Coordinates of C-alpha atoms and ligand atoms in Angstrom, one line a residue:
M64 CA 6.7 -27.4 21.7
A65 CA 10.5 -27.6 21.6
S66 CA 11.1 -28.8 18.1
L67 CA 9.8 -27.9 14.7
P68 CA 6.6 -29.8 14.0
L69 CA 7.8 -31.3 10.8
S70 CA 4.7 -33.4 10.5
C71 CA 2.9 -30.1 9.7
Y72 CA 4.8 -29.8 6.4
T73 CA 4.5 -33.2 5.0
T74 CA 2.8 -34.2 1.8
T75 CA -0.5 -34.6 3.5
Q76 CA -0.6 -31.1 4.8
F77 CA -0.1 -29.5 1.4
S78 CA -1.5 -32.1 -0.9
S79 CA -4.6 -30.1 -1.7
S80 CA -2.6 -27.2 -3.1
I81 CA -0.2 -29.3 -5.0
S82 CA -2.4 -32.0 -6.3
T83 CA -4.5 -29.6 -8.2
Q84 CA -1.6 -29.3 -10.7
P85 CA 0.2 -31.9 -12.6
P86 CA 3.3 -32.9 -10.6
P87 CA 6.3 -30.8 -11.6
R88 CA 8.6 -32.5 -14.1
Q89 CA 12.3 -33.0 -13.4
R90 CA 14.4 -30.2 -14.8
F91 CA 16.5 -32.7 -16.8
S92 CA 16.3 -36.4 -17.0
A93 CA 19.2 -38.8 -16.6
Q94 CA 19.2 -39.4 -20.4
T95 CA 19.4 -35.7 -21.3
P96 CA 23.0 -34.4 -21.1
P97 CA 23.1 -31.2 -19.2
P98 CA 23.1 -28.2 -21.5
T99 CA 26.3 -26.5 -22.3
R100 CA 27.0 -23.8 -19.8
R101 CA 26.8 -20.5 -21.6
F102 CA 27.8 -18.3 -18.7
Q103 CA 28.3 -18.6 -15.0
V104 CA 26.6 -17.3 -12.0
R105 CA 29.3 -15.8 -9.9
S106 CA 29.2 -15.6 -6.2
T107 CA 30.6 -12.2 -5.3
G108 CA 31.7 -10.6 -2.1
G109 CA 29.0 -8.0 -2.3
P110 CA 27.2 -5.5 -4.3
N111 CA 30.3 -3.5 -5.2
N112 CA 31.8 -6.2 -7.4
E113 CA 31.4 -5.9 -11.1
K114 CA 28.9 -8.1 -12.8
G115 CA 29.4 -11.6 -14.0
E116 CA 32.4 -12.0 -16.3
N117 CA 30.8 -14.1 -18.9
S118 CA 28.2 -12.7 -21.2
P119 CA 25.7 -15.0 -22.8
P120 CA 26.0 -15.2 -26.6
N121 CA 22.3 -15.2 -27.1
G122 CA 21.7 -11.5 -27.0
G123 CA 21.2 -11.1 -23.3
K124 CA 18.7 -13.9 -22.8
F125 CA 19.8 -16.5 -20.3
D126 CA 18.8 -20.0 -19.8
R127 CA 17.4 -21.0 -16.5
R128 CA 19.1 -24.4 -16.6
N129 CA 22.4 -22.7 -17.1
L130 CA 21.7 -20.6 -14.1
L131 CA 21.0 -23.6 -12.0
M132 CA 24.1 -25.4 -13.3
G133 CA 26.2 -22.5 -12.0
M134 CA 24.7 -22.7 -8.6
G135 CA 26.8 -25.5 -7.2
G136 CA 27.3 -23.6 -4.0
L137 CA 23.7 -23.2 -3.2
Y138 CA 22.7 -26.8 -4.0
S139 CA 25.8 -28.5 -2.7
A140 CA 25.2 -31.2 -0.1
A141 CA 26.7 -29.1 2.7
N142 CA 24.0 -26.5 2.3
L143 CA 21.0 -28.8 2.1
V144 CA 18.7 -28.5 5.0
P145 CA 17.0 -31.7 6.1
T146 CA 13.3 -31.7 5.3
D147 CA 10.2 -33.7 5.2
S148 CA 8.8 -32.0 2.2
P149 CA 7.5 -34.0 -0.8
A150 CA 10.4 -35.4 -2.8
S151 CA 8.9 -34.1 -6.0
A152 CA 8.7 -30.5 -4.9
T153 CA 10.9 -27.9 -6.5
P154 CA 11.4 -24.5 -4.8
I155 CA 10.5 -21.5 -6.8
S156 CA 13.6 -20.3 -8.6
S157 CA 14.5 -17.0 -10.2
P158 CA 12.2 -16.4 -13.2
D159 CA 13.5 -16.3 -16.7
L160 CA 13.2 -12.6 -17.4
S161 CA 13.4 -13.2 -21.2
K162 CA 10.1 -15.1 -20.9
C163 CA 8.3 -12.4 -19.1
S164 CA 5.0 -11.9 -20.7
R165 CA 2.5 -9.1 -20.6
G166 CA -0.2 -11.3 -19.6
T167 CA -3.9 -11.4 -20.6
D168 CA -6.8 -9.9 -18.9
L169 CA -8.9 -13.0 -18.5
S170 CA -12.2 -11.2 -18.4
T171 CA -11.7 -9.5 -21.7
Q172 CA -9.1 -11.9 -23.3
Q173 CA -7.2 -8.7 -24.3
P174 CA -3.5 -8.1 -23.5
L175 CA -3.1 -6.2 -20.3
D176 CA -2.7 -2.5 -20.7
V177 CA 0.3 -2.5 -18.5
N178 CA 3.7 -4.1 -19.3
C179 CA 5.8 -4.5 -16.2
C180 CA 8.5 -6.8 -17.6
P181 CA 12.0 -5.6 -16.5
P182 CA 14.9 -4.9 -18.8
V183 CA 17.0 -8.0 -19.5
V184 CA 20.8 -7.8 -19.2
D185 CA 23.7 -10.1 -19.5
G186 CA 24.6 -12.3 -16.6
I187 CA 23.3 -12.8 -13.1
T188 CA 25.3 -12.4 -10.0
N189 CA 24.6 -14.7 -7.0
Y190 CA 24.2 -12.1 -4.3
K191 CA 26.1 -12.5 -1.0
L192 CA 25.2 -10.3 1.9
P193 CA 28.0 -7.7 2.3
P194 CA 29.6 -7.5 5.8
V195 CA 27.7 -5.1 8.0
T196 CA 30.0 -2.2 9.0
K197 CA 27.4 0.4 9.9
M198 CA 23.7 -0.4 10.4
R199 CA 21.1 1.4 8.3
F200 CA 18.5 2.8 10.6
R201 CA 14.8 2.7 9.6
P202 CA 12.9 5.4 11.5
A203 CA 9.2 5.5 12.3
A204 CA 7.7 7.8 9.6
H205 CA 5.7 9.8 12.1
L206 CA 8.7 10.5 14.3
A207 CA 11.2 11.4 11.5
G208 CA 12.7 14.9 11.6
K209 CA 13.0 17.6 8.9
E210 CA 16.5 16.6 7.9
Y211 CA 15.7 13.0 7.4
I212 CA 12.6 13.9 5.4
A213 CA 14.6 16.2 3.2
K214 CA 17.1 13.5 2.5
Y215 CA 14.4 10.9 1.7
E216 CA 12.7 13.4 -0.6
K217 CA 16.0 14.1 -2.4
A218 CA 16.6 10.3 -2.9
V219 CA 13.1 9.7 -4.3
A220 CA 13.4 12.8 -6.6
A221 CA 16.7 11.3 -7.9
M222 CA 15.0 8.0 -8.5
K223 CA 12.1 9.7 -10.4
A224 CA 14.7 11.7 -12.4
L225 CA 16.1 8.4 -13.7
D226 CA 12.8 7.6 -15.3
K227 CA 13.4 10.6 -17.6
T228 CA 17.1 10.3 -18.3
D229 CA 16.9 6.5 -19.0
P230 CA 13.6 4.8 -18.8
T231 CA 15.4 1.4 -19.0
D232 CA 17.5 2.1 -16.0
P233 CA 16.4 -0.6 -13.5
R234 CA 17.0 1.8 -10.6
G235 CA 14.4 4.2 -11.9
Y236 CA 11.1 4.8 -10.0
S237 CA 8.9 3.2 -12.6
Q238 CA 11.2 0.3 -13.1
Q239 CA 11.2 -0.3 -9.4
A240 CA 7.4 -0.2 -9.3
N241 CA 7.4 -2.7 -12.1
V242 CA 9.4 -5.2 -10.1
H243 CA 6.4 -5.6 -7.8
C244 CA 4.0 -5.7 -10.7
A245 CA 5.9 -8.4 -12.5
Y246 CA 6.2 -10.7 -9.4
C247 CA 2.5 -10.4 -8.7
N248 CA 0.8 -10.1 -12.0
L249 CA 1.4 -13.6 -13.4
T250 CA 3.9 -12.4 -15.9
Y251 CA 6.7 -14.9 -15.2
E252 CA 6.6 -18.6 -15.5
Q253 CA 7.1 -20.6 -12.3
S254 CA 9.7 -22.7 -14.1
E255 CA 10.6 -23.6 -17.6
D256 CA 8.7 -26.9 -17.1
S257 CA 5.5 -25.4 -15.9
D258 CA 3.1 -23.0 -17.6
T259 CA 1.7 -22.1 -14.2
K260 CA 2.5 -18.4 -13.7
L261 CA 4.4 -17.0 -10.7
Q262 CA 2.6 -15.1 -8.0
I263 CA 4.5 -14.5 -4.7
H264 CA 1.5 -13.2 -2.8
N265 CA -0.9 -15.2 -0.6
S266 CA 1.8 -17.7 0.2
W267 CA 5.0 -18.2 2.2
H268 CA 6.9 -16.0 -0.2
F269 CA 5.1 -12.9 1.1
Y270 CA 7.6 -11.9 3.9
P271 CA 11.0 -12.9 2.3
W272 CA 10.2 -11.6 -1.1
H273 CA 9.1 -8.1 0.1
R274 CA 12.1 -8.0 2.5
W275 CA 14.5 -8.4 -0.5
Y276 CA 12.5 -5.9 -2.6
L277 CA 12.8 -3.2 0.1
Y278 CA 16.4 -4.1 0.7
F279 CA 17.4 -3.2 -2.8
Y280 CA 15.0 -0.3 -3.1
E281 CA 16.6 1.2 0.0
R282 CA 20.2 0.6 -1.2
I283 CA 19.3 2.3 -4.5
L284 CA 17.9 5.3 -2.7
G285 CA 21.0 5.5 -0.5
S286 CA 23.4 5.2 -3.4
L287 CA 21.6 8.0 -5.3
I288 CA 22.3 10.4 -2.4
D289 CA 25.6 8.9 -1.5
D290 CA 24.5 7.8 1.9
P291 CA 25.3 4.2 2.6
T292 CA 23.5 4.3 5.9
F293 CA 20.1 5.5 4.5
G294 CA 17.1 3.6 5.8
L295 CA 13.5 3.7 4.7
P296 CA 10.9 5.1 7.0
F297 CA 8.3 2.7 8.3
W298 CA 4.6 3.5 8.7
N299 CA 3.9 2.5 12.3
W300 CA 0.2 1.8 11.7
D301 CA -0.1 -0.8 14.5
N302 CA 0.6 1.9 17.1
P303 CA -2.0 4.6 17.9
P304 CA 0.3 7.6 17.2
G305 CA 1.0 6.1 13.7
M306 CA -2.6 5.2 12.8
V307 CA -2.8 8.0 10.2
M308 CA -1.1 8.5 6.9
P309 CA 2.3 9.9 7.9
D310 CA 2.4 13.7 7.1
M311 CA 5.5 13.5 4.9
F312 CA 3.4 11.6 2.3
A313 CA 0.6 14.1 2.3
V314 CA 2.5 17.2 1.2
T315 CA 1.2 17.8 -2.4
T316 CA 4.5 19.4 -3.5
S317 CA 6.7 16.5 -2.2
P318 CA 8.1 13.8 -4.4
L319 CA 6.6 11.4 -1.9
Y320 CA 3.1 12.6 -2.8
D321 CA 0.8 10.4 -5.0
A322 CA -2.3 11.9 -6.5
R323 CA -3.9 8.5 -7.0
R324 CA -5.3 8.0 -3.5
N325 CA -8.5 8.1 -1.6
L326 CA -8.4 11.8 -0.7
E327 CA -10.7 11.2 2.2
H328 CA -7.9 9.3 3.8
L329 CA -5.4 12.1 4.0
P330 CA -4.5 13.2 7.6
P331 CA -6.1 13.3 10.0
A332 CA -8.3 10.3 8.9
A333 CA -7.6 7.3 11.1
A334 CA -6.2 4.3 9.4
D335 CA -8.6 1.4 9.6
L336 CA -7.0 -2.1 9.7
N337 CA -10.4 -3.6 9.0
F338 CA -11.2 -1.3 6.1
A339 CA -13.7 -2.7 3.5
S340 CA -14.1 -0.3 0.6
K341 CA -16.6 1.9 2.3
P342 CA -16.3 2.9 5.9
T343 CA -17.9 0.3 8.1
T344 CA -16.1 1.1 11.3
D345 CA -17.5 3.4 13.9
P346 CA -14.7 6.1 14.0
S347 CA -14.6 6.0 17.8
K348 CA -13.7 2.3 17.7
I349 CA -11.0 2.3 15.1
V350 CA -8.1 2.3 17.6
T351 CA -9.5 -0.5 19.8
N352 CA -10.5 -2.5 16.8
N353 CA -7.1 -2.0 15.2
L354 CA -5.3 -3.2 18.3
T355 CA -7.6 -6.2 18.6
T356 CA -6.9 -7.1 15.0
M357 CA -3.1 -6.8 15.6
Y358 CA -3.3 -9.0 18.6
G359 CA -5.2 -11.6 16.5
E360 CA -2.8 -11.4 13.6
M361 CA 0.4 -11.3 15.6
V362 CA -0.4 -13.3 18.7
R363 CA -3.6 -15.3 18.9
N364 CA -3.9 -16.8 15.5
V365 CA -0.2 -17.6 14.7
S366 CA 1.0 -20.3 16.9
K367 CA 1.7 -22.3 13.8
L368 CA 4.3 -21.1 11.2
E369 CA 2.0 -21.6 8.3
D370 CA -0.6 -19.3 9.8
F371 CA 1.9 -16.4 10.1
Y372 CA 3.8 -16.9 6.9
G373 CA 1.2 -18.3 4.6
A374 CA 0.9 -21.6 2.8
K375 CA 3.6 -23.5 1.0
Y376 CA 4.2 -22.5 -2.6
V377 CA 6.5 -24.5 -4.9
V378 CA 6.7 -25.1 -8.6
G379 CA 3.3 -26.5 -9.6
T380 CA 1.3 -24.7 -6.9
A381 CA -1.7 -22.8 -8.2
P382 CA -1.7 -19.0 -7.4
D383 CA -2.8 -17.9 -3.9
P384 CA -2.7 -21.1 -1.9
G385 CA -3.3 -19.3 1.3
P386 CA -2.2 -16.0 2.8
G387 CA -0.9 -15.5 6.4
T388 CA -2.8 -13.5 9.0
V389 CA -1.2 -10.1 8.4
E390 CA -1.1 -10.4 4.7
R391 CA -4.8 -11.2 4.4
G392 CA -5.8 -8.7 7.1
S393 CA -4.3 -5.4 8.0
H394 CA -1.9 -5.5 5.0
T395 CA -4.7 -5.7 2.5
A396 CA -6.9 -3.3 4.4
L397 CA -4.3 -0.5 4.2
H398 CA -3.5 -1.1 0.5
V399 CA -7.2 -0.5 -0.3
W400 CA -7.6 2.2 2.3
V401 CA -4.8 4.3 0.7
G402 CA -5.7 3.7 -3.0
E403 CA -8.4 5.5 -5.0
N404 CA -12.0 4.8 -4.1
T405 CA -12.6 3.0 -7.4
P406 CA -13.0 -0.7 -8.3
T407 CA -9.4 -0.9 -9.5
G408 CA -8.0 1.2 -6.6
E409 CA -4.8 2.7 -8.1
D410 CA -2.2 3.2 -7.0
M411 CA -1.8 1.4 -3.7
G412 CA -5.0 -0.6 -3.9
N413 CA -3.9 -2.8 -6.8
F414 CA -0.9 -5.0 -7.0
Y415 CA 0.3 -3.8 -10.5
S416 CA 0.4 -0.2 -9.4
A417 CA 1.1 -0.3 -5.7
G418 CA 4.9 0.2 -6.2
R419 CA 4.2 3.6 -7.8
E420 CA 3.1 4.9 -4.3
S421 CA 6.0 5.9 -2.0
L422 CA 3.9 5.1 1.0
F423 CA 3.8 1.5 -0.2
Y424 CA 7.5 1.0 0.8
S425 CA 6.8 2.4 4.3
H426 CA 3.7 0.2 4.6
H427 CA 5.9 -2.9 3.8
A428 CA 8.7 -1.7 6.0
N429 CA 6.3 -1.9 8.9
I430 CA 5.2 -5.4 7.8
D431 CA 8.9 -6.3 7.7
R432 CA 9.4 -4.9 11.2
L433 CA 6.4 -6.9 12.4
W434 CA 8.0 -10.0 11.0
S435 CA 11.1 -9.4 13.1
T436 CA 8.9 -8.5 16.1
W437 CA 7.0 -11.7 15.7
Q438 CA 10.2 -13.7 15.6
G439 CA 11.3 -12.0 18.8
L440 CA 8.0 -12.9 20.5
R441 CA 8.4 -16.6 19.6
G442 CA 10.8 -17.5 22.4
K443 CA 11.9 -21.1 21.9
K444 CA 9.3 -21.8 19.2
P445 CA 10.5 -22.1 15.6
K446 CA 10.8 -18.8 13.9
G447 CA 10.8 -20.0 10.3
F448 CA 10.3 -23.1 8.2
K449 CA 13.1 -25.7 8.0
D450 CA 11.7 -26.8 4.7
K451 CA 14.3 -26.3 1.9
D452 CA 11.5 -25.5 -0.5
W453 CA 11.3 -22.3 1.4
L454 CA 14.9 -21.7 2.4
D455 CA 16.3 -22.4 -1.1
A456 CA 13.7 -20.4 -3.1
T457 CA 15.3 -17.7 -5.1
Y458 CA 14.3 -14.4 -6.6
L459 CA 15.9 -11.8 -8.9
F460 CA 16.4 -8.1 -8.3
Y461 CA 18.5 -5.3 -9.7
D462 CA 20.9 -3.9 -7.1
E463 CA 22.1 -0.3 -6.7
N464 CA 24.8 -0.9 -9.4
K465 CA 22.3 -2.1 -11.9
N466 CA 23.5 -5.7 -11.6
L467 CA 20.9 -8.4 -11.9
V468 CA 21.3 -10.4 -8.7
Q469 CA 19.8 -13.6 -7.4
V470 CA 18.9 -13.9 -3.7
N471 CA 17.4 -16.6 -1.6
V472 CA 15.1 -16.9 1.3
K473 CA 17.6 -18.3 3.8
D474 CA 19.6 -15.1 3.6
A475 CA 16.6 -13.0 4.5
L476 CA 15.7 -14.4 7.9
D477 CA 17.5 -11.8 10.1
N478 CA 17.2 -8.1 9.3
E479 CA 20.4 -7.2 11.3
K480 CA 22.5 -9.6 9.3
M481 CA 21.1 -7.8 6.3
G482 CA 22.5 -4.6 7.7
Y483 CA 19.4 -2.6 8.9
T484 CA 17.6 -2.1 12.1
Y485 CA 14.3 -0.4 13.2
Q486 CA 13.7 2.4 15.5
K487 CA 12.2 1.0 18.8
V488 CA 8.5 1.8 19.2
D489 CA 5.7 0.5 21.4
N490 CA 3.9 -2.6 20.3
P491 CA 0.7 -2.0 22.4
W492 CA -1.2 -4.9 20.9
V493 CA 1.1 -7.5 22.4
N494 CA -1.1 -7.9 25.5
Y495 CA -4.4 -6.7 23.9
R496 CA -6.3 -10.0 24.5
P497 CA -9.9 -9.2 23.8
K498 CA -12.8 -10.0 26.2
P499 CA -15.8 -11.9 25.1
K500 CA -19.1 -10.1 24.5
V501 CA -21.0 -13.1 25.9
K502 CA -19.5 -15.9 28.0
K503 CA -21.0 -19.4 27.8
S504 CA -23.1 -18.3 24.9
K505 CA -26.0 -20.6 23.9
A506 CA -25.8 -19.3 20.4
A507 CA -24.6 -22.6 19.0
K508 CA -27.0 -24.8 21.0
N509 CA -30.1 -22.7 20.1
S510 CA -29.1 -22.1 16.5
K511 CA -31.2 -23.5 13.6
A512 CA -28.3 -23.0 11.2
P513 CA -27.3 -26.0 9.0
T514 CA -24.4 -28.1 10.1
A515 CA -21.3 -27.6 7.9
T516 CA -21.5 -30.6 5.6
D517 CA -20.7 -30.9 2.0
T518 CA -24.4 -30.4 1.0
I519 CA -24.4 -26.7 1.9
F520 CA -21.1 -26.1 0.1
P521 CA -20.1 -24.4 -2.1
V522 CA -21.9 -21.4 -0.9
K523 CA -21.9 -17.9 -2.2
L524 CA -21.2 -15.0 0.3
D525 CA -23.8 -12.6 -1.2
K526 CA -25.3 -12.6 2.3
V527 CA -24.2 -13.5 5.8
V528 CA -23.7 -17.3 6.0
K529 CA -24.1 -19.1 9.3
V530 CA -23.1 -22.7 9.9
L531 CA -22.7 -25.0 12.9
V532 CA -19.3 -26.7 12.8
D533 CA -18.6 -29.9 14.7
R534 CA -15.6 -30.0 17.0
P535 CA -14.0 -33.5 16.8
R536 CA -12.5 -32.9 20.2
K537 CA -13.5 -30.9 23.2
S538 CA -12.4 -30.2 26.8
R539 CA -8.8 -30.8 25.8
S540 CA -6.1 -30.9 28.4
K541 CA -3.6 -28.0 28.8
K542 CA -0.8 -30.2 27.4
D543 CA -3.0 -31.2 24.4
K544 CA -3.7 -27.6 23.7
E545 CA 0.0 -26.7 23.8
D546 CA 0.8 -29.5 21.5
E547 CA -1.9 -28.9 19.0
E548 CA -3.8 -25.8 18.0
E549 CA -7.5 -26.1 17.2
L550 CA -8.0 -24.4 13.9
L551 CA -11.1 -23.4 11.9
V552 CA -10.2 -24.1 8.3
I553 CA -12.1 -22.3 5.6
E554 CA -11.2 -23.8 2.3
G555 CA -12.0 -23.5 -1.4
I556 CA -12.3 -19.7 -1.1
E557 CA -12.9 -18.9 -4.7
V558 CA -12.7 -15.3 -5.7
D559 CA -12.4 -13.2 -8.8
N560 CA -9.0 -11.8 -7.8
S561 CA -9.3 -8.7 -10.0
K562 CA -11.7 -7.4 -7.4
F563 CA -11.3 -6.4 -3.8
V564 CA -13.0 -8.8 -1.6
R565 CA -13.3 -9.1 2.2
F566 CA -15.2 -11.3 4.7
E567 CA -15.0 -11.5 8.4
V568 CA -15.5 -14.5 10.6
F569 CA -17.3 -14.5 14.0
I570 CA -17.9 -17.3 16.5
N571 CA -21.1 -17.6 18.5
D572 CA -22.5 -14.2 17.6
E573 CA -25.8 -14.0 19.5
D574 CA -27.1 -10.7 18.4
D575 CA -26.4 -10.5 14.6
K576 CA -24.4 -7.4 15.2
P577 CA -21.0 -8.4 13.9
E578 CA -19.7 -4.8 13.8
D579 CA -19.9 -4.6 17.5
L580 CA -17.7 -7.6 17.9
R581 CA -14.5 -6.6 16.1
D582 CA -12.9 -5.7 19.4
K583 CA -14.2 -8.8 21.1
A584 CA -13.0 -12.4 21.5
E585 CA -15.8 -13.5 19.1
F586 CA -13.9 -12.0 16.1
A587 CA -12.0 -14.9 14.7
G588 CA -10.3 -13.1 11.8
A589 CA -10.8 -11.9 8.2
Y590 CA -9.9 -12.8 4.7
S591 CA -9.3 -10.0 2.2
Q592 CA -7.2 -9.5 -0.8
V593 CA -5.7 -6.7 -2.9
P594 CA -7.0 -6.8 -6.5
H595 CA -4.7 -8.2 -9.1
K596 CA -4.7 -6.7 -12.6
N597 CA -4.4 -10.1 -14.3
S598 CA -7.6 -11.6 -13.2
T599 CA -8.0 -15.3 -12.6
R600 CA -10.2 -17.3 -10.3
T601 CA -8.2 -18.8 -7.6
K602 CA -9.0 -21.1 -4.7
S603 CA -7.5 -20.2 -1.4
K604 CA -7.6 -21.4 2.2
I605 CA -7.3 -19.7 5.6
R606 CA -7.0 -21.1 9.1
L607 CA -8.2 -19.3 12.2
G608 CA -6.9 -20.2 15.7
L609 CA -9.7 -21.4 18.0
T610 CA -7.9 -22.6 21.1
E611 CA -7.6 -19.3 23.0
L612 CA -10.8 -18.0 21.5
L613 CA -13.0 -20.8 22.7
E614 CA -11.4 -20.6 26.1
D615 CA -12.1 -16.9 26.3
L616 CA -15.8 -17.5 25.3
D617 CA -15.9 -20.3 27.9
V618 CA -17.4 -22.8 25.5
D619 CA -14.6 -25.3 25.4
D620 CA -17.0 -28.1 26.4
D621 CA -19.4 -27.5 23.5
D622 CA -19.7 -30.0 20.6
Q623 CA -20.3 -27.4 18.0
I624 CA -19.6 -23.7 17.3
L625 CA -21.7 -21.3 15.4
V626 CA -19.6 -19.7 12.6
A627 CA -20.8 -16.5 10.9
L628 CA -19.2 -15.5 7.6
V629 CA -19.9 -11.9 7.1
P630 CA -19.2 -10.4 3.6
K631 CA -17.8 -6.9 3.8
A632 CA -16.8 -6.3 0.2
G633 CA -17.5 -8.1 -3.1
G634 CA -19.5 -10.9 -1.4
E635 CA -21.2 -11.8 -4.6
D636 CA -17.7 -12.7 -6.0
I637 CA -16.8 -15.0 -3.1
T638 CA -17.6 -18.7 -2.9
I639 CA -16.7 -20.8 0.0
G640 CA -15.9 -24.5 -0.6
G641 CA -16.0 -25.9 2.9
I642 CA -15.4 -25.4 6.6
K643 CA -14.0 -27.7 9.2
I644 CA -12.0 -27.9 12.4
I645 CA -8.6 -29.5 12.5
Y646 CA -5.9 -29.9 15.1
A647 CA -2.4 -29.0 14.0
S648 CA 0.9 -29.7 15.7
Ligands
C2O2097 CU1 3.3 -7.1 -2.7 CU2 1.5 -5.3 -0.1 O1 2.0 -6.2 -1.7

């Protein structure tokens, strides 16, 4: 398809996630005079400029409305991108740090035992990407040499030292970890008009937000060692030589070491991209399973933008509307694989503590690299949403000069424009199209499983659930398949998100041996999520690509498919609201 399928991003598509909340109110009505501007957001030429000239008179607290008032540049007509999105939608904007709250543990109704609110300073700078003079180079961690490792260790040691000299220095190691915690622990308000809390995970903010987070983290490290070309190492876990914790993180005396890990997963344990709290993968199959999983997440299941990036999330959207393939799959698996083998999984296996683990930044550098790789594989297909609710979303970070800066999504779409590049490595999953275990299976025709109707839902995943799902269309033409992807939609996925949960989805499994199918075409994909400290029950949705899968199983003429939902972790805490097949352009 040559042009962006705008119809995919209309009100209809996203109505379910938005309509569960009251519609966002206008920021100010015509009757209300705009508030007096207390200070300006300045657009600067780059990170080396001093911070905003005007200080707020209110003791360092700023008013979000004033911030928006000062953003004429961003919201001027010339910069607006045409869009089909609902008129009432408001993109997520930088949170009001002064309203950061510690949050409540909903299960105990006690304040959380962790406070990750950042320091509040005067003034916000509107960040402009500095001109790129020399690219930062991000090496594969397993290929990095001694000299590089020594440099990286020195930078992290300097960052950790800041924790001691000034615990409020936003460049310090703990403060940097808190940045992640605050944006995923429901500590910020989505907007001043909404009491819905902000959560950037499990939505279309996943890639751009983490890209900016690593961007500043890397610049801070570079500035602490006076090396403006410093680049973070990436953990190349999608490539067999990288499918093990990189050695530099496993040296107990190194500043890169973190004691709060699953010690059974230190080298040479193989990293399992389908990990589910206890080992469920035959070690001899980890590599082939991993490559199959990568093929599914990066090629087979992501012909539509939403399936790669995650679901739309604007002001008013409830947390966790729907994660993209990588986020809900290999990303989560490795978070939990690295963290302690306990229900809360510190450090890496829980959002609030993940930023305390140096390996986290290499994990996400690889995800960031995969984003760019995926864009490169797209050819003429759209590489990102044209929706301004995505492009104009803004976030706040501290830069390497301790300035509080505001960034947006549209500046984060090209890593080279942001001044960094990745070491070239193999992507051996690109052509790793799995074979079917059984062709022309009679599993659906012979099955006594109930048909997926509302009467069987909601259903709890405390055991394997099998359902027959009707296919509204079959035997589609090649052109039809190119125009519209057949998608299995699993919706109303309700989980207690303080717990790690995972389930896997298989199509037409004849033998009830799902473990054997993870490197086969029958494996449609998985849902899993990293525990959040601030627990809430959320309803999420995933979509799994069926067009290629059903061709490979040679059942494209069947009226129904047999879907098996196989709980792998925390099944008693997962409820499924419904399953259906749709066709998306
Ligand atoms: Cu923000 Cu991998 O989590």
